[in-house]
Coordinates of C-alpha atoms and ligand atoms in Angstrom, one line a residue:
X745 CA 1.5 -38.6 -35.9
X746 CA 5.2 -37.6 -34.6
X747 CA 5.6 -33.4 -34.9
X748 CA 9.4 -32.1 -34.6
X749 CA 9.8 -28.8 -33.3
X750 CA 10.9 -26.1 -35.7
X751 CA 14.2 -24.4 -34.5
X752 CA 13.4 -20.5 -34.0
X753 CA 15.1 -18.0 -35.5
X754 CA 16.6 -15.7 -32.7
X755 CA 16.1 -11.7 -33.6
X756 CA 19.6 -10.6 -32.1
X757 CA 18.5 -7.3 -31.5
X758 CA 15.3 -8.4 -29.6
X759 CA 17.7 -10.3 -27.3
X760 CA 20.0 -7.9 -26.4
X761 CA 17.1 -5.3 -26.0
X762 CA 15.5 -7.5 -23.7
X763 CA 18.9 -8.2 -21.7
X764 CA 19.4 -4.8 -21.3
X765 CA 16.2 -3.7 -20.2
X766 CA 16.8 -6.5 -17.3
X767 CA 20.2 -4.7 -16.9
X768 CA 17.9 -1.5 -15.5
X769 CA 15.9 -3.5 -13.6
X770 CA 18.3 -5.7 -11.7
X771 CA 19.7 -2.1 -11.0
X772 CA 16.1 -0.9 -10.0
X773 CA 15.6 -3.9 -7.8
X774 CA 18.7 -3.1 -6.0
X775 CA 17.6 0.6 -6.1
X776 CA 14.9 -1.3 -3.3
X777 CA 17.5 -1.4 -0.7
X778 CA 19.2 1.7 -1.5
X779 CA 16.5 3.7 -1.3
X780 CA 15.3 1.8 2.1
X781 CA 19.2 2.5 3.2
X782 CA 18.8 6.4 2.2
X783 CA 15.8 6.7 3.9
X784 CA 16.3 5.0 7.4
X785 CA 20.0 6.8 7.3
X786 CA 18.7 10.1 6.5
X787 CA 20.4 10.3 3.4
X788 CA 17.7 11.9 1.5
X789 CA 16.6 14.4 4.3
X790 CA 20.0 15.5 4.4
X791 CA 20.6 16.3 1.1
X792 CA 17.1 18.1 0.9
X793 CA 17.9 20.5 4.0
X794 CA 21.7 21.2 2.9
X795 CA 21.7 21.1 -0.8
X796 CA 24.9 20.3 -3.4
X797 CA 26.9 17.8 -0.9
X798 CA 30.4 16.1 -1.3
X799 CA 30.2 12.3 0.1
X800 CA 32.6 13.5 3.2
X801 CA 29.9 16.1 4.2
X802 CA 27.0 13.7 3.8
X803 CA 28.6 10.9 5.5
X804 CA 29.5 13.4 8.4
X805 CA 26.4 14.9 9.0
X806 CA 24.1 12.1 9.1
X807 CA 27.3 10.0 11.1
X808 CA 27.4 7.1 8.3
X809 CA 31.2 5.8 7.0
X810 CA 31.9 8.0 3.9
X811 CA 32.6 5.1 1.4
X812 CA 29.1 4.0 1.8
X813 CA 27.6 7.4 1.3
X814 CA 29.9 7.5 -1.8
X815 CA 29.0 4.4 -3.4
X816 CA 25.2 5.2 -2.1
X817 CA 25.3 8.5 -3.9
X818 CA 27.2 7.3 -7.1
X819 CA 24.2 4.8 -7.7
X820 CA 21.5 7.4 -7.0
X821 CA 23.1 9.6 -9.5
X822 CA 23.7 6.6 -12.1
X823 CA 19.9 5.7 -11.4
X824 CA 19.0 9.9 -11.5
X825 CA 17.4 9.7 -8.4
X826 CA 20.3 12.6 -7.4
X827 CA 22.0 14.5 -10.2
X828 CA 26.6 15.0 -10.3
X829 CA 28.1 17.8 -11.3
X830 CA 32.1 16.6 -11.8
X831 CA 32.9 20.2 -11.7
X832 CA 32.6 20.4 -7.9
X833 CA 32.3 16.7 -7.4
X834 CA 28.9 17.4 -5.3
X835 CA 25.7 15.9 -5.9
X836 CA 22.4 17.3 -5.7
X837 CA 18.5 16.0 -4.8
X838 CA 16.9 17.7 -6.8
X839 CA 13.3 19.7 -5.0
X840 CA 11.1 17.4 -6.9
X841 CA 12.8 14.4 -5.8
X842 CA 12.9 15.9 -2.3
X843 CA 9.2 16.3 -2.0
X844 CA 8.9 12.8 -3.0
X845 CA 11.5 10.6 -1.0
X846 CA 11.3 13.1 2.1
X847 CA 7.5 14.4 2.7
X848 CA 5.4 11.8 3.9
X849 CA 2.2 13.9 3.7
X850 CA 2.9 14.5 0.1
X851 CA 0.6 11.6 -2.1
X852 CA 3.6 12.0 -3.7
X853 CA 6.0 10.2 -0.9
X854 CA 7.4 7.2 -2.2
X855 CA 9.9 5.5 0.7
X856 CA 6.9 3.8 2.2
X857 CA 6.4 2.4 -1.5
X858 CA 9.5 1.0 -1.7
X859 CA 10.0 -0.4 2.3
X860 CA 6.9 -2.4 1.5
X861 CA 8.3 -4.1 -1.7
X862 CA 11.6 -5.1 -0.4
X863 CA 9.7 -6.2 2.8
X864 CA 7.8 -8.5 0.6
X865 CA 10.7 -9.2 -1.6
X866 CA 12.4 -10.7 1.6
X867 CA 10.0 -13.3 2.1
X868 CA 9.9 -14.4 -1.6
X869 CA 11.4 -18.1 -0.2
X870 CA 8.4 -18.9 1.7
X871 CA 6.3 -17.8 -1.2
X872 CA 8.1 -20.1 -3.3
X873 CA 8.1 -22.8 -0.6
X874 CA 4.2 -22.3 -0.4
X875 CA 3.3 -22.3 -4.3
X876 CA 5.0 -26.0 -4.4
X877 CA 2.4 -27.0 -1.4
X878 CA -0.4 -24.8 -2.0
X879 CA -0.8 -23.3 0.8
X880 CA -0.4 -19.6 1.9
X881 CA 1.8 -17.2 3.7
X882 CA -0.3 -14.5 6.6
X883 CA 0.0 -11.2 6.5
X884 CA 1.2 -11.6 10.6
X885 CA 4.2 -13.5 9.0
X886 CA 5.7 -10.9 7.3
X887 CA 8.8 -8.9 8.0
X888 CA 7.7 -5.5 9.8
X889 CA 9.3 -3.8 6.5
X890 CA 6.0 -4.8 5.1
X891 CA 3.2 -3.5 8.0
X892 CA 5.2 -0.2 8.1
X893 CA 5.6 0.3 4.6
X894 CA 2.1 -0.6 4.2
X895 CA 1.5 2.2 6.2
X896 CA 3.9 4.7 4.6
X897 CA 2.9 3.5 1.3
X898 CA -1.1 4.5 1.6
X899 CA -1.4 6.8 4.5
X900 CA -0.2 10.2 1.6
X901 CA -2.8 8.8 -0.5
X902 CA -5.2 8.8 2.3
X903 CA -4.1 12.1 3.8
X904 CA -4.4 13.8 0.6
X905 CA -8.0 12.3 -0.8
X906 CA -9.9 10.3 2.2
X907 CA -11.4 13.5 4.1
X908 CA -11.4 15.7 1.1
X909 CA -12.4 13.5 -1.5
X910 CA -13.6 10.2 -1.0
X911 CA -15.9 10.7 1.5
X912 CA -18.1 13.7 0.4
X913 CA -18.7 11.3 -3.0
X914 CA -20.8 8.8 -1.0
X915 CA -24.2 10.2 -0.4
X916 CA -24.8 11.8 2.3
X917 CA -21.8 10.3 4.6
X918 CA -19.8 13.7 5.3
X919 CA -22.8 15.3 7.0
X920 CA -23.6 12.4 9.3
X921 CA -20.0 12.1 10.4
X922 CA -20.0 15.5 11.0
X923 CA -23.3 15.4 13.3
X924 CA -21.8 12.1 15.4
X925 CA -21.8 9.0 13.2
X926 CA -20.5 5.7 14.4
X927 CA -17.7 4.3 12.0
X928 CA -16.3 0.8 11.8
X929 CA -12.7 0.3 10.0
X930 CA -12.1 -3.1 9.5
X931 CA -8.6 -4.5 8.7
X932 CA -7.4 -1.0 9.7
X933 CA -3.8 -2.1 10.0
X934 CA -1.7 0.6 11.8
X935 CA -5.0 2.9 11.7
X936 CA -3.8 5.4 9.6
X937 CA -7.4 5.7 7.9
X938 CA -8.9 5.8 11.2
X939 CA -7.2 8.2 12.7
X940 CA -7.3 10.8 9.7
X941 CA -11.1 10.0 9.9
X942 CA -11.5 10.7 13.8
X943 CA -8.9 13.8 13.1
X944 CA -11.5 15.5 10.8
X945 CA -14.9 14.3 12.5
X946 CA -14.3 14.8 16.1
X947 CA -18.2 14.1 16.9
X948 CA -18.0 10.4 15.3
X949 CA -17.1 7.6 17.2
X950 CA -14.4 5.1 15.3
X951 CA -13.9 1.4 16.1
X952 CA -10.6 0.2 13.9
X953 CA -10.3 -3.8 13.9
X954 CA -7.6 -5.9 12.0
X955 CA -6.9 -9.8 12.9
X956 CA -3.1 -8.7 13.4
X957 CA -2.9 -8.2 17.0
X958 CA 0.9 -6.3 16.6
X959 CA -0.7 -4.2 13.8
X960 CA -3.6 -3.1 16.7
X961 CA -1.2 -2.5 18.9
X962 CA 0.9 -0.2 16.8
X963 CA -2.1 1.4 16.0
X964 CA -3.3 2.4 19.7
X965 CA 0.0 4.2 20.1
X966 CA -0.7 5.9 17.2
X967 CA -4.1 7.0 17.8
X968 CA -2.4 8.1 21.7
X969 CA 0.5 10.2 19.5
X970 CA -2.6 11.7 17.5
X971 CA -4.2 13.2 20.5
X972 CA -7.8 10.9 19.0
X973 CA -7.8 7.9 21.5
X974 CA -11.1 9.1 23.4
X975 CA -13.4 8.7 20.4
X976 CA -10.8 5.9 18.6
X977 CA -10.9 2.1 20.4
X978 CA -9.2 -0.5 18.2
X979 CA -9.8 -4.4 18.6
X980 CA -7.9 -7.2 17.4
X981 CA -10.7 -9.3 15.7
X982 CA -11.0 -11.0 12.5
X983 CA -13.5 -9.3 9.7
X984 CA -15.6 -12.3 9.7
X985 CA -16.3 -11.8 13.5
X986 CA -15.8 -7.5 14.7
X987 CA -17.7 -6.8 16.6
X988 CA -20.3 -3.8 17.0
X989 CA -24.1 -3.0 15.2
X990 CA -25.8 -0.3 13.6
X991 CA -22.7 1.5 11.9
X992 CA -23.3 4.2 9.9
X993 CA -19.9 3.8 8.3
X994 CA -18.2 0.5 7.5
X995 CA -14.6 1.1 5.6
X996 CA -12.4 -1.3 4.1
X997 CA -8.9 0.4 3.0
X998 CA -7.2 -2.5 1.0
X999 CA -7.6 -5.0 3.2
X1000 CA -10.9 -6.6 1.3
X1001 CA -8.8 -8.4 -1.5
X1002 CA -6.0 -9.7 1.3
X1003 CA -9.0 -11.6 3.2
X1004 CA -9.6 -14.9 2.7
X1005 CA -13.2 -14.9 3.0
X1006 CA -14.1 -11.8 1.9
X1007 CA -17.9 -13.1 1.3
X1008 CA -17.9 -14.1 4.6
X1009 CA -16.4 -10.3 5.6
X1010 CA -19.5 -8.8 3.6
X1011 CA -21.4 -10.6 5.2
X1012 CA -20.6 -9.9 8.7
X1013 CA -20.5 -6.3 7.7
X1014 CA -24.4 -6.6 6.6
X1015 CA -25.5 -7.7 10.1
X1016 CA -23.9 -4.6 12.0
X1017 CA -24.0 -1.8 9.2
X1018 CA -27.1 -0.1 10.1
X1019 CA -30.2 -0.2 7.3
X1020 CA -29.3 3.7 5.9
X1021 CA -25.4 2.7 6.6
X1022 CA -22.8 2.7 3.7
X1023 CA -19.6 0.8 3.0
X1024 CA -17.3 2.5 1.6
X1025 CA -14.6 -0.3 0.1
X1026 CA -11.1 1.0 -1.1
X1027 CA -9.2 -1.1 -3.5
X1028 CA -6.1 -1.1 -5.8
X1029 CA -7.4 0.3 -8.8
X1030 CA -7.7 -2.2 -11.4
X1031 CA -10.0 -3.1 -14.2
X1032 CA -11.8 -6.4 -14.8
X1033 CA -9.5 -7.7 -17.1
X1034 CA -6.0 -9.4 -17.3
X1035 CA -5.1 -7.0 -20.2
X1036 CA -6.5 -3.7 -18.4
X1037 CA -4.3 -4.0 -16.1
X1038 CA -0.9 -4.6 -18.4
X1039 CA 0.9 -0.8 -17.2
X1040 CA 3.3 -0.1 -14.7
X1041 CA 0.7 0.3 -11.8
X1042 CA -0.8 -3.4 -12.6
X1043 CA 2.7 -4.8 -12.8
X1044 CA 3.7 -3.3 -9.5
X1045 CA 0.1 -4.3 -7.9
X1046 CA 0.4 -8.0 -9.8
X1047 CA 3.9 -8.3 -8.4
X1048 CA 2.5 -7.6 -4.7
X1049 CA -0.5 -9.9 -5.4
X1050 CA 1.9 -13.3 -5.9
X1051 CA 4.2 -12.3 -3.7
X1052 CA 2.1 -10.9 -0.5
X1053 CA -2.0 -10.4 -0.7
X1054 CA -3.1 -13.8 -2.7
X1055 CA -0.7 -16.1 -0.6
X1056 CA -2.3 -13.8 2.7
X1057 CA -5.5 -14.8 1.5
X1058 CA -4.7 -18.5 1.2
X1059 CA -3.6 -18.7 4.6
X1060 CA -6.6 -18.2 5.8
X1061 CA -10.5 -20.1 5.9
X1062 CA -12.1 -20.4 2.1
X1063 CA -8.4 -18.8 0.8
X1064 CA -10.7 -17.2 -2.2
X1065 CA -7.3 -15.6 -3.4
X1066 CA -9.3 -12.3 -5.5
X1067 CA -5.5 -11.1 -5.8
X1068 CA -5.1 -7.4 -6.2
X1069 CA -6.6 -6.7 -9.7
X1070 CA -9.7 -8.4 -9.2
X1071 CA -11.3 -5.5 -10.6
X1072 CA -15.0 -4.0 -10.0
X1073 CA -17.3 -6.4 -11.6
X1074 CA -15.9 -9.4 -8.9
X1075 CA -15.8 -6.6 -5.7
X1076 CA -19.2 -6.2 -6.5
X1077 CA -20.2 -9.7 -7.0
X1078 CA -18.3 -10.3 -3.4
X1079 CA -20.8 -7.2 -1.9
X1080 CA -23.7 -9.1 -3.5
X1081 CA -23.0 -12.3 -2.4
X1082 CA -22.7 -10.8 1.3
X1083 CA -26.5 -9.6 0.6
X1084 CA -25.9 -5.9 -0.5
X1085 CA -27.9 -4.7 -3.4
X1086 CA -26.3 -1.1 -4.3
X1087 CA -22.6 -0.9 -5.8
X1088 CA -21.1 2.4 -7.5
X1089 CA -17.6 3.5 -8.1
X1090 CA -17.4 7.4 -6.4
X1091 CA -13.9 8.0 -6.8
X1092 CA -10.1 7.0 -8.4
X1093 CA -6.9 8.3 -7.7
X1094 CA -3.7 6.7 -10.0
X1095 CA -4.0 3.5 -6.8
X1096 CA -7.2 3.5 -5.5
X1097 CA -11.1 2.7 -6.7
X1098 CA -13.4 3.5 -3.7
X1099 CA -16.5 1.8 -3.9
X1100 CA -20.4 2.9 -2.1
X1101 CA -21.8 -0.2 -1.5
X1102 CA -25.2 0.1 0.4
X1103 CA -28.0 -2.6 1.6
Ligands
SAM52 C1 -2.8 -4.1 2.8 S1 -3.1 -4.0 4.5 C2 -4.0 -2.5 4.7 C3 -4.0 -2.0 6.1 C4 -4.7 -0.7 6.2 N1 -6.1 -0.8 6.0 C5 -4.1 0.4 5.4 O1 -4.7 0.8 4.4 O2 -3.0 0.8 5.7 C6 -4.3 -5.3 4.7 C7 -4.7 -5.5 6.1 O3 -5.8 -6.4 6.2 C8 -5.7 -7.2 7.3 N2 -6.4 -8.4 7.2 C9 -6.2 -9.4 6.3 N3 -7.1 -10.4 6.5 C10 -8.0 -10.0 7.5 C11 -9.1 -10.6 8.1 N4 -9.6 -11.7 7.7 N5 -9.7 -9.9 9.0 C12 -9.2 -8.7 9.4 N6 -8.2 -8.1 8.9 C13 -7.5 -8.8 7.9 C14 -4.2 -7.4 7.5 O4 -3.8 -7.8 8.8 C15 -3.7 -6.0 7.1 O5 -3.6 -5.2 8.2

């Protein structure tokens, strides 16, 4: 039996919604660089400390060439990031805005955010090359845009829930780092986690491992900047392999779902964690199913999972690919496959799930 396709009857309006709403984004995507431009240019921290600004005065105070400040600060107004007032012909950021795009202890800071997409937007070629072959792309193979933004993306999230939050909702955790515990952070990164951890505990004892030997380095300069180096060693080793026994405190800060064995991880983190130990496993937040996840935080965490964690997890051994929204009920199927027996979620913030797992 032959079947002919019905011709479809096109709903003008729907189209030219839908191309408009592209229109915004192809402006938001370039938004990307411009905000990346404004922030490693000083743009925004200039307009914070000096208020209402013409382009000449911006340009000359941050000493950039004034059409580029112009055009920058036409499409930050056309995109509201900065308000115009063609009265005076200045333009404005206004104090909301300038928390967020210039205080990067505020959870609100959002230029890390945006270095890591367009760092991971960069590399979309190889991404594309490796979907046709299969195979994967490491996180070590990324533009740096990507391991600092990483950094600058998560570390306000950290700073403003990690010490105060997350870790007095595991049981009983806060008091034994307070009393001297000894605390493995495995695929640390740049150590951000650590350090804030060895900040506020200064009796605990803090190993940070990540398989990125540039990320370890980075890291040891910043736990030397931090003042935390005597009670902070870091080690380039994979999570499969750190080294180390009888932790009290295993952490994982979103580096679980980028693995590509994370069974393999658990279980290497069940033969050091000690038998009263906890692990404490950060994630993006997601929920177990495809259609949870279908809001602006998914998209953005879906759009990093194609482009950066599942192709990091197939470049390495087993290449289980969870992807960022794997969700609890496989994170704790991952933990029980590793040989833990105890999984609960403690806390959420509008990113994060953090997980107690325990033996
Ligand atoms: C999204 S980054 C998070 C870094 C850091 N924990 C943070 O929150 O800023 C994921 C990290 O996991 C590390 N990673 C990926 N696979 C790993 C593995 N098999 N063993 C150790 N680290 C790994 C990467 O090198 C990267 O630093």
């Amino acid at each position: 039996m032959s079947t002919t396709a019905q011709p479809t009857e096109i709903d003008t309006d729907k189209l030219m919604s839908f191309v408009f709403r592209a229109v915004d984004e192809v402006g938001a995507t370039l938004n990307a660089g411009l905000v990346v431009m404004g922030d490693k240019l000083g743009y925004y921290r200039d307009l914070a400390a000096n208020g209402p600004s013409t382009p000449a005065q911006l340009a000359e105070r941050t000493q950039t060439a004034e059409p580029y400040a112009r055009e920058w600060l036409n499409a930050q107004a056309a995109g509201d990031y900065v308000t115009y007032d063609p009265a005076t012909r200045r333009y404005t950021l206004p104090p909301e805005h300038a928390l967020a795009m210039t205080d990067p202890d505020s959870p609100a800071f959002l230029p890390g955010f945006f270095q890591i997409a367009l760092g991971t937007v960069h590399d979309t070629e190889h991404i594309v090359d490796a979907a046709r072959s299969g195979s994967g792309y490491g996180w070590h193979q990324h533009d740096t845009d990507v391991h600092v933004g990483c950094e600058r993306f998560f570390r306000p999230s950290y700073h403003a829930n990690l010490v105060s939050t997350w870790i007095p909702a595991l049981d009983g955790v806060e008091q034994k780092l307070r009393d001297g515990a000894l605390v493995a952070d495995v695929g640390c990164g740049h150590g951000a986690s650590t350090i804030l951890m060895a900040q506020a505990f200064p009796n605990s004892t803090f190993v940070g491992s990540d398989y990125h030997a540039a990320s370890i380095e980075t890291a040891r300069s910043r736990a030397a900047e931090a003042g935390v180096s005597d009670r902070v060693r870091f080690e380039v080793a994979s999570a499969q392999e750190f080294g180390g026994a009888r932790y009290d405190l295993v952490t994982m800060f979103d580096s679980l779902h980028d693995m590509g064995d994370p069974v393999g991880a658990a279980r290497r983190v069940r033969e050091v964690i000690a038998d009263d130990g906890t692990w404490m496993v950060v994630e993006p937040i997601a929920g177990d199913h495809v259609e949870d996840n279908l809001n602006p935080v998914g998209r953005a965490y879906y759009g990093f999972s194609t482009l950066l964690c599942t192709p990091a997890s197939l470049s390495q051994d087993v290449g289980l690919a969870l992807g960022t929204q794997a969700g609890p009920a496989r994170i704790r199927d991952v933990t029980a496959a590793g040989g833990f027996t105890r999984f609960r979620s403690v806390a959420e913030t509008p990113f994060n799930r953090v997980f107690e797992v325990r033996p």
